[in-house]
Short mmCIF file of C-alpha atoms in Angstrom, two decimals:
data_model
loop_
_atom_site.label_atom_id
_atom_site.label_comp_id
_atom_site.label_asym_id
_atom_site.label_seq_id
_atom_site.Cartn_x
_atom_site.Cartn_y
_atom_site.Cartn_z
CA MET A 1 0.10 0.07 -0.14
CA ASN A 2 2.08 2.83 -1.41
CA PHE A 3 2.16 6.36 -0.09
CA THR A 4 4.54 7.92 -2.14
CA LEU A 5 5.18 11.99 -2.55
CA ASN A 6 6.96 12.87 -5.83
CA ILE A 7 8.41 16.52 -6.04
CA LEU A 8 7.93 18.04 -9.52
CA GLY A 9 8.99 21.93 -8.32
CA THR A 10 10.48 23.58 -5.51
CA ALA A 11 10.87 27.23 -6.58
CA SER A 12 9.18 30.42 -5.48
CA ALA A 13 7.92 33.04 -7.79
CA LEU A 14 10.92 32.80 -10.36
CA PRO A 15 12.07 29.66 -11.67
CA THR A 16 15.91 28.54 -11.78
CA MET A 17 17.96 26.74 -14.25
CA ASN A 18 17.28 23.69 -11.92
CA ARG A 19 14.29 24.51 -9.87
CA TYR A 20 10.72 24.59 -11.29
CA PRO A 21 7.69 26.09 -9.98
CA SER A 22 5.72 24.65 -7.04
CA ALA A 23 3.97 21.00 -7.95
CA GLN A 24 3.74 17.49 -6.36
CA VAL A 25 2.15 14.19 -6.82
CA LEU A 26 1.12 12.45 -3.83
CA ASP A 27 0.15 8.76 -5.21
CA VAL A 28 -1.63 7.14 -2.39
CA ARG A 29 -2.68 3.07 -2.78
CA GLY A 30 -2.49 4.08 -6.69
CA ARG A 31 -4.58 7.33 -6.12
CA LEU A 32 -2.74 10.33 -7.43
CA PHE A 33 -3.41 13.94 -5.93
CA LEU A 34 -1.51 16.78 -7.75
CA PHE A 35 -0.79 19.83 -5.34
CA ASP A 36 -0.47 22.93 -7.15
CA CYS A 37 0.88 22.93 -10.68
CA GLY A 38 3.36 25.49 -11.58
CA GLU A 39 4.81 25.83 -15.08
CA GLY A 40 6.51 22.53 -16.46
CA ALA A 41 4.77 20.29 -14.32
CA GLN A 42 3.68 17.82 -16.70
CA MET A 43 7.27 18.26 -18.44
CA GLN A 44 8.46 16.85 -14.88
CA MET A 45 5.61 14.48 -14.55
CA ARG A 46 7.00 12.84 -18.24
CA ARG A 47 10.67 12.81 -16.94
CA MET A 48 9.33 10.82 -13.38
CA GLY A 49 7.25 8.72 -15.09
CA ILE A 50 3.80 9.73 -13.61
CA PRO A 51 0.70 8.90 -16.36
CA TYR A 52 -0.98 12.24 -16.60
CA LEU A 53 -4.44 10.07 -17.01
CA ARG A 54 -4.24 8.87 -13.79
CA ILE A 55 -4.31 12.04 -11.69
CA ASP A 56 -7.75 11.76 -9.94
CA SER A 57 -7.72 15.09 -8.12
CA ILE A 58 -6.10 18.64 -8.56
CA CYS A 59 -5.35 20.81 -5.22
CA ILE A 60 -4.77 24.30 -6.13
CA SER A 61 -3.51 26.27 -3.19
CA HIS A 62 -4.00 29.68 -4.74
CA ILE A 63 -3.94 31.31 -8.05
CA HIS A 64 -0.48 32.90 -7.96
CA GLY A 65 0.61 32.35 -11.25
CA ASP A 66 4.02 30.08 -9.95
CA HIS A 67 1.22 27.62 -8.61
CA LEU A 68 -1.07 27.42 -11.53
CA PHE A 69 0.71 28.52 -15.05
CA GLY A 70 1.37 24.41 -15.89
CA LEU A 71 -2.49 23.57 -15.35
CA PHE A 72 -3.93 24.78 -18.98
CA GLY A 73 -1.11 22.70 -20.55
CA LEU A 74 -1.79 20.13 -18.31
CA LEU A 75 -5.51 20.05 -19.12
CA SER A 76 -4.88 20.31 -22.85
CA THR A 77 -2.72 17.00 -23.07
CA MET A 78 -5.32 15.42 -20.89
CA THR A 79 -7.82 16.30 -23.62
CA MET A 80 -5.50 15.21 -26.44
CA LEU A 81 -4.93 11.87 -24.75
CA GLY A 82 -8.54 11.12 -24.52
CA ARG A 83 -9.35 11.48 -20.78
CA THR A 84 -12.74 10.47 -20.20
CA ALA A 85 -12.85 10.38 -16.42
CA CYS A 86 -14.12 13.37 -14.00
CA LEU A 87 -11.30 15.46 -12.73
CA ASN A 88 -12.04 16.80 -9.58
CA ILE A 89 -10.04 20.20 -8.90
CA PHE A 90 -10.29 21.68 -5.23
CA ALA A 91 -9.40 25.29 -5.66
CA PRO A 92 -10.46 28.73 -4.07
CA ARG A 93 -13.23 30.73 -5.70
CA SER A 94 -11.05 32.87 -7.35
CA PHE A 95 -10.29 29.96 -9.49
CA GLY A 96 -13.58 29.72 -11.22
CA PRO A 97 -12.89 32.47 -13.97
CA VAL A 98 -9.80 31.23 -14.65
CA LEU A 99 -11.27 27.68 -15.48
CA LYS A 100 -13.92 29.55 -17.56
CA PHE A 101 -11.48 31.05 -19.19
CA TYR A 102 -9.61 27.88 -20.07
CA LEU A 103 -12.85 26.19 -21.28
CA SER A 104 -13.91 29.27 -23.46
CA TYR A 105 -10.54 29.48 -25.63
CA PHE A 106 -9.04 25.88 -25.34
CA GLY A 107 -12.02 23.62 -24.08
CA GLU A 108 -12.45 22.09 -27.82
CA GLY A 109 -12.78 18.22 -27.84
CA ARG A 110 -12.58 17.57 -23.92
CA LYS A 111 -14.77 14.70 -23.37
CA PHE A 112 -14.17 15.04 -19.30
CA GLU A 113 -16.32 16.69 -16.95
CA ILE A 114 -13.86 19.12 -14.44
CA GLY A 115 -15.74 19.67 -11.49
CA HIS A 116 -14.33 22.78 -9.23
CA HIS A 117 -14.93 22.44 -5.81
CA VAL A 118 -14.87 25.42 -4.21
CA LEU A 119 -12.94 25.93 -1.15
CA SER A 120 -14.22 28.32 1.37
CA MET A 121 -13.74 27.32 5.03
CA LYS A 122 -12.26 28.91 8.38
CA SER A 123 -10.66 25.81 9.95
CA PRO A 124 -9.93 22.44 8.50
CA GLU A 125 -13.13 20.49 6.76
CA LYS A 126 -13.23 17.22 4.91
CA ILE A 127 -13.74 17.78 1.50
CA TRP A 128 -12.95 14.47 -0.05
CA GLU A 129 -13.32 10.80 0.95
CA SER A 130 -12.86 7.09 -0.14
CA LYS A 131 -13.16 3.82 1.59
CA SER A 132 -9.84 4.23 2.82
CA VAL A 133 -8.59 7.88 2.61
CA GLU A 134 -9.68 11.10 3.18
CA LEU A 135 -8.63 14.85 1.82
CA VAL A 136 -9.02 17.55 4.37
CA ALA A 137 -8.44 21.63 3.27
CA PHE A 138 -7.76 24.59 5.57
CA PRO A 139 -6.86 28.18 5.18
CA LEU A 140 -3.55 29.85 5.36
CA ASN A 141 -2.19 33.09 5.99
CA HIS A 142 -1.00 34.63 2.60
CA ARG A 143 -2.01 37.70 0.38
CA ILE A 144 -4.33 36.12 -1.30
CA GLU A 145 -7.49 33.35 -0.51
CA THR A 146 -4.83 30.24 0.25
CA TYR A 147 -5.52 26.67 1.39
CA GLY A 148 -3.51 23.90 2.44
CA PHE A 149 -4.32 20.22 2.35
CA ILE A 150 -3.98 17.04 4.46
CA VAL A 151 -4.26 13.68 2.83
CA ARG A 152 -4.88 11.01 5.56
CA GLU A 153 -5.49 7.04 5.74
CA LYS A 154 -8.58 6.41 7.55
CA PRO A 155 -7.95 4.06 10.41
CA PRO A 156 -8.12 0.61 9.78
CA MET A 157 -10.46 -2.37 11.17
CA LEU A 158 -8.73 -4.15 13.81
CA ASN A 159 -6.91 -7.41 13.36
CA VAL A 160 -8.10 -10.30 15.91
CA ARG A 161 -5.22 -12.06 17.88
CA LYS A 162 -5.28 -15.84 17.05
CA ASP A 163 -4.81 -16.51 20.63
CA ALA A 164 -7.75 -15.08 21.57
CA ILE A 165 -9.98 -16.78 18.56
CA GLU A 166 -8.75 -19.95 20.35
CA LYS A 167 -9.19 -18.91 23.68
CA TYR A 168 -12.67 -17.66 23.98
CA GLY A 169 -13.86 -19.95 20.69
CA LEU A 170 -14.91 -16.93 18.94
CA THR A 171 -17.78 -16.72 16.23
CA ILE A 172 -17.70 -15.34 13.03
CA ALA A 173 -20.14 -12.71 14.07
CA GLU A 174 -17.99 -12.12 17.20
CA ILE A 175 -14.69 -11.71 15.22
CA ALA A 176 -16.57 -9.00 13.24
CA SER A 177 -17.52 -6.84 16.23
CA LEU A 178 -14.14 -6.84 17.41
CA LYS A 179 -12.71 -5.96 14.04
CA ARG A 180 -14.82 -2.88 14.17
CA GLY A 181 -13.26 -2.14 17.73
CA GLU A 182 -16.73 -3.16 19.80
CA ASP A 183 -16.24 -5.25 22.62
CA VAL A 184 -18.31 -8.52 23.07
CA VAL A 185 -20.48 -9.53 25.79
CA ARG A 186 -21.72 -12.66 26.07
CA PRO A 187 -25.04 -13.10 28.62
CA ALA A 188 -24.63 -15.24 31.23
CA GLY A 189 -25.17 -18.77 30.92
CA GLU A 190 -24.68 -18.36 27.21
CA ASP A 191 -22.71 -21.12 24.99
CA GLY A 192 -19.33 -19.91 23.83
CA GLY A 193 -20.48 -21.51 20.47
CA TYR A 194 -18.14 -22.84 17.99
CA GLY A 195 -14.53 -21.76 17.81
CA PHE A 196 -13.79 -20.30 14.54
CA GLU A 197 -10.56 -22.07 13.53
CA THR A 198 -11.17 -25.23 16.13
CA GLY A 199 -14.82 -26.09 15.21
CA TYR A 200 -15.54 -27.31 18.67
CA ARG A 201 -17.10 -25.67 21.56
CA ARG A 202 -15.15 -23.75 24.02
CA PHE A 203 -17.20 -22.49 26.55
CA SER A 204 -20.34 -24.63 28.07
CA GLY A 205 -21.67 -21.41 29.86
CA THR A 206 -20.84 -19.16 32.48
CA SER A 207 -22.80 -17.96 35.52
CA GLU A 208 -21.82 -14.44 34.77
CA PRO A 209 -21.49 -12.17 31.59
CA LEU A 210 -18.66 -12.63 29.87
CA LEU A 211 -16.86 -9.57 28.68
CA ILE A 212 -14.10 -9.74 25.71
CA SER A 213 -12.55 -6.40 25.19
CA ALA A 214 -11.37 -5.32 21.72
CA ALA A 215 -8.32 -4.07 23.63
CA GLU A 216 -7.78 -7.49 25.00
CA ALA A 217 -8.73 -9.68 21.72
CA ALA A 218 -7.60 -7.29 18.91
CA TYR A 219 -5.07 -5.02 17.75
CA VAL A 220 -4.49 -2.04 15.08
CA PRO A 221 -2.36 -3.65 12.07
CA TYR A 222 -0.86 -0.41 11.18
CA ILE A 223 -0.61 3.40 12.10
CA PRO A 224 -2.56 5.58 9.22
CA ARG A 225 -0.20 7.49 7.49
CA SER A 226 -0.71 11.10 6.57
CA TYR A 227 0.80 14.21 4.68
CA ALA A 228 0.11 18.03 5.00
CA TYR A 229 1.01 20.33 1.97
CA CYS A 230 1.24 23.92 3.26
CA SER A 231 2.34 26.39 0.44
CA ASP A 232 2.80 30.16 0.62
CA THR A 233 1.94 31.19 4.38
CA ALA A 234 2.82 33.32 6.95
CA PRO A 235 2.94 31.81 10.24
CA PHE A 236 -0.15 31.74 12.40
CA PRO A 237 -1.02 29.87 15.69
CA GLU A 238 -3.63 27.62 14.76
CA LEU A 239 -1.27 25.63 12.15
CA SER A 240 0.49 23.37 14.21
CA SER A 241 -2.50 22.23 15.57
CA TRP A 242 -4.41 21.61 12.21
CA VAL A 243 -1.56 19.70 10.97
CA LYS A 244 -0.80 17.84 14.37
CA GLY A 245 0.89 14.45 14.06
CA VAL A 246 1.28 14.27 10.11
CA SER A 247 3.80 11.82 9.12
CA LEU A 248 5.05 14.38 6.62
CA LEU A 249 4.91 18.22 6.55
CA TYR A 250 5.46 19.83 3.84
CA HIS A 251 6.14 23.67 4.84
CA GLU A 252 7.35 26.34 2.43
CA SER A 253 10.61 28.23 3.53
CA THR A 254 10.70 30.82 1.08
CA PHE A 255 13.61 32.45 2.92
CA PRO A 256 16.36 31.95 5.67
CA GLU A 257 16.22 34.06 8.88
CA GLN A 258 18.17 36.77 7.33
CA TYR A 259 15.27 37.95 5.34
CA SER A 260 12.83 37.08 8.21
CA GLN A 261 11.11 40.95 7.21
CA THR A 262 11.03 40.22 3.72
CA ALA A 263 9.00 37.14 4.60
CA ALA A 264 6.69 38.88 6.77
CA ASP A 265 5.95 41.57 4.15
CA THR A 266 5.35 38.87 1.60
CA CYS A 267 3.18 36.65 3.77
CA HIS A 268 5.60 33.70 3.61
CA SER A 269 7.60 31.68 6.29
CA THR A 270 11.36 31.24 7.08
CA ALA A 271 12.96 27.68 7.24
CA SER A 272 13.04 28.21 11.11
CA GLN A 273 9.41 29.36 11.07
CA ALA A 274 8.53 26.32 9.05
CA ALA A 275 10.54 24.15 11.47
CA GLN A 276 8.91 25.60 14.63
CA CYS A 277 5.31 24.43 13.33
CA ALA A 278 6.70 21.17 12.68
CA LEU A 279 8.10 20.97 16.17
CA GLN A 280 4.90 22.08 17.75
CA ALA A 281 2.96 19.73 15.81
CA GLY A 282 4.91 16.95 16.51
CA ALA A 283 5.18 15.83 13.00
CA GLY A 284 7.38 12.86 11.92
CA LYS A 285 9.21 14.46 9.19
CA LEU A 286 9.31 18.10 7.89
CA LEU A 287 10.09 18.95 4.03
CA LEU A 288 10.81 22.34 2.84
CA GLY A 289 10.56 23.85 -0.43
CA HIS A 290 9.33 27.30 -2.17
CA TYR A 291 13.15 28.66 -2.19
CA SER A 292 13.62 32.04 -3.01
CA SER A 293 15.84 32.36 -6.36
CA ARG A 294 18.06 34.60 -4.51
CA PHE A 295 19.48 31.57 -3.24
CA SER A 296 21.15 28.70 -5.64
CA ASP A 297 22.73 26.96 -2.71
CA THR A 298 19.63 25.65 -0.16
CA GLY A 299 22.19 24.38 2.34
CA ILE A 300 21.29 27.30 4.29
CA PHE A 301 17.53 26.24 4.57
CA LEU A 302 18.50 22.86 5.85
CA GLN A 303 21.09 24.41 8.21
CA GLU A 304 18.76 26.82 10.21
CA ALA A 305 15.56 24.41 10.21
CA SER A 306 17.45 21.02 11.38
CA ALA A 307 18.73 23.02 14.48
CA ILE A 308 15.15 23.34 15.19
CA PHE A 309 13.75 20.33 14.02
CA PRO A 310 16.48 17.56 13.12
CA GLU A 311 14.13 15.55 10.96
CA THR A 312 13.85 17.94 8.16
CA VAL A 313 14.46 17.38 4.53
CA LEU A 314 15.46 19.76 1.25
CA ALA A 315 12.82 19.02 -1.45
CA LYS A 316 14.41 18.66 -4.45
CA GLU A 317 13.16 18.36 -8.29
CA GLY A 318 12.87 14.57 -9.32
CA MET A 319 12.89 13.39 -5.46
CA ARG A 320 10.25 10.69 -4.39
CA ILE A 321 9.78 9.89 -0.74
CA GLU A 322 8.16 6.92 0.40
CA ILE A 323 6.01 7.25 3.95
CA PRO A 324 6.52 3.42 4.93
CA LEU A 325 4.05 1.46 6.49
CA GLU A 326 4.47 1.06 10.21
CA ARG A 327 3.07 -2.35 11.35
CA PHE A 328 2.06 -3.45 14.86
CA LYS A 329 3.55 -6.78 15.97
#
């Protein structure tokens, strides 16, 4: 069950010779989410072997060009490749006129629906879900309306311990209840039924009700994984609580600390501010990106952030980060 982040671009407003504007693809169990779509995103997808037509949803944080200028080309390519599946685009209301312009001038031959899901929340809200994954959006603090996103695996059903099946002679119905996290209560005097594996009766009845707790008889098979995408934003108090405990936190770090006033003036963050957010959130790992074109060497960003939050990684074009599945024994 893969949970892999693909880095397409790490630049802020101005691209450089080796950095493309913001774009990332998250592969969750074969479902692809594209976060922002800066210029050249589809070329980067081609280089990394990411199929265009498998993009299920596009999440646009805001409509500044460095997060959006690659979208028209990608949509046109999808049309030429004959896409028929509906494409979900989660974006602010201000994206509506942009999409209308594209459809008016470049939408000819399109055989797929584009669903613009308008973001307008004031705090984290679930905006999409499947059986095993959910997508959450939340507001950020930037010069224009901007949103961040979290993709999170839903808690799995519990696994029932084999020794508990044998000890209590669990029935199929009781096993199903325990897998849902529900305790099993057998009324006084009730026979235990036939064991699921052993095929013979384990209890002849008891004088008191028998409680078989899910805490004793079952366990969580793995820890659900999560990824938070926080694009252009100045720090604000609520953010760390909104992304609390995520496995991997992407937080923009446009400037090093020496440019903290510039960051404040432009509603961006420094590397150390990103690290403070990760520390307060208890994130598993911090991923930095959205570097200012002023800096050809991004080492200063890592140096400042890792001093506060050691589990820091610099995003680089072409990078793949796999969030491993941590199983319980």
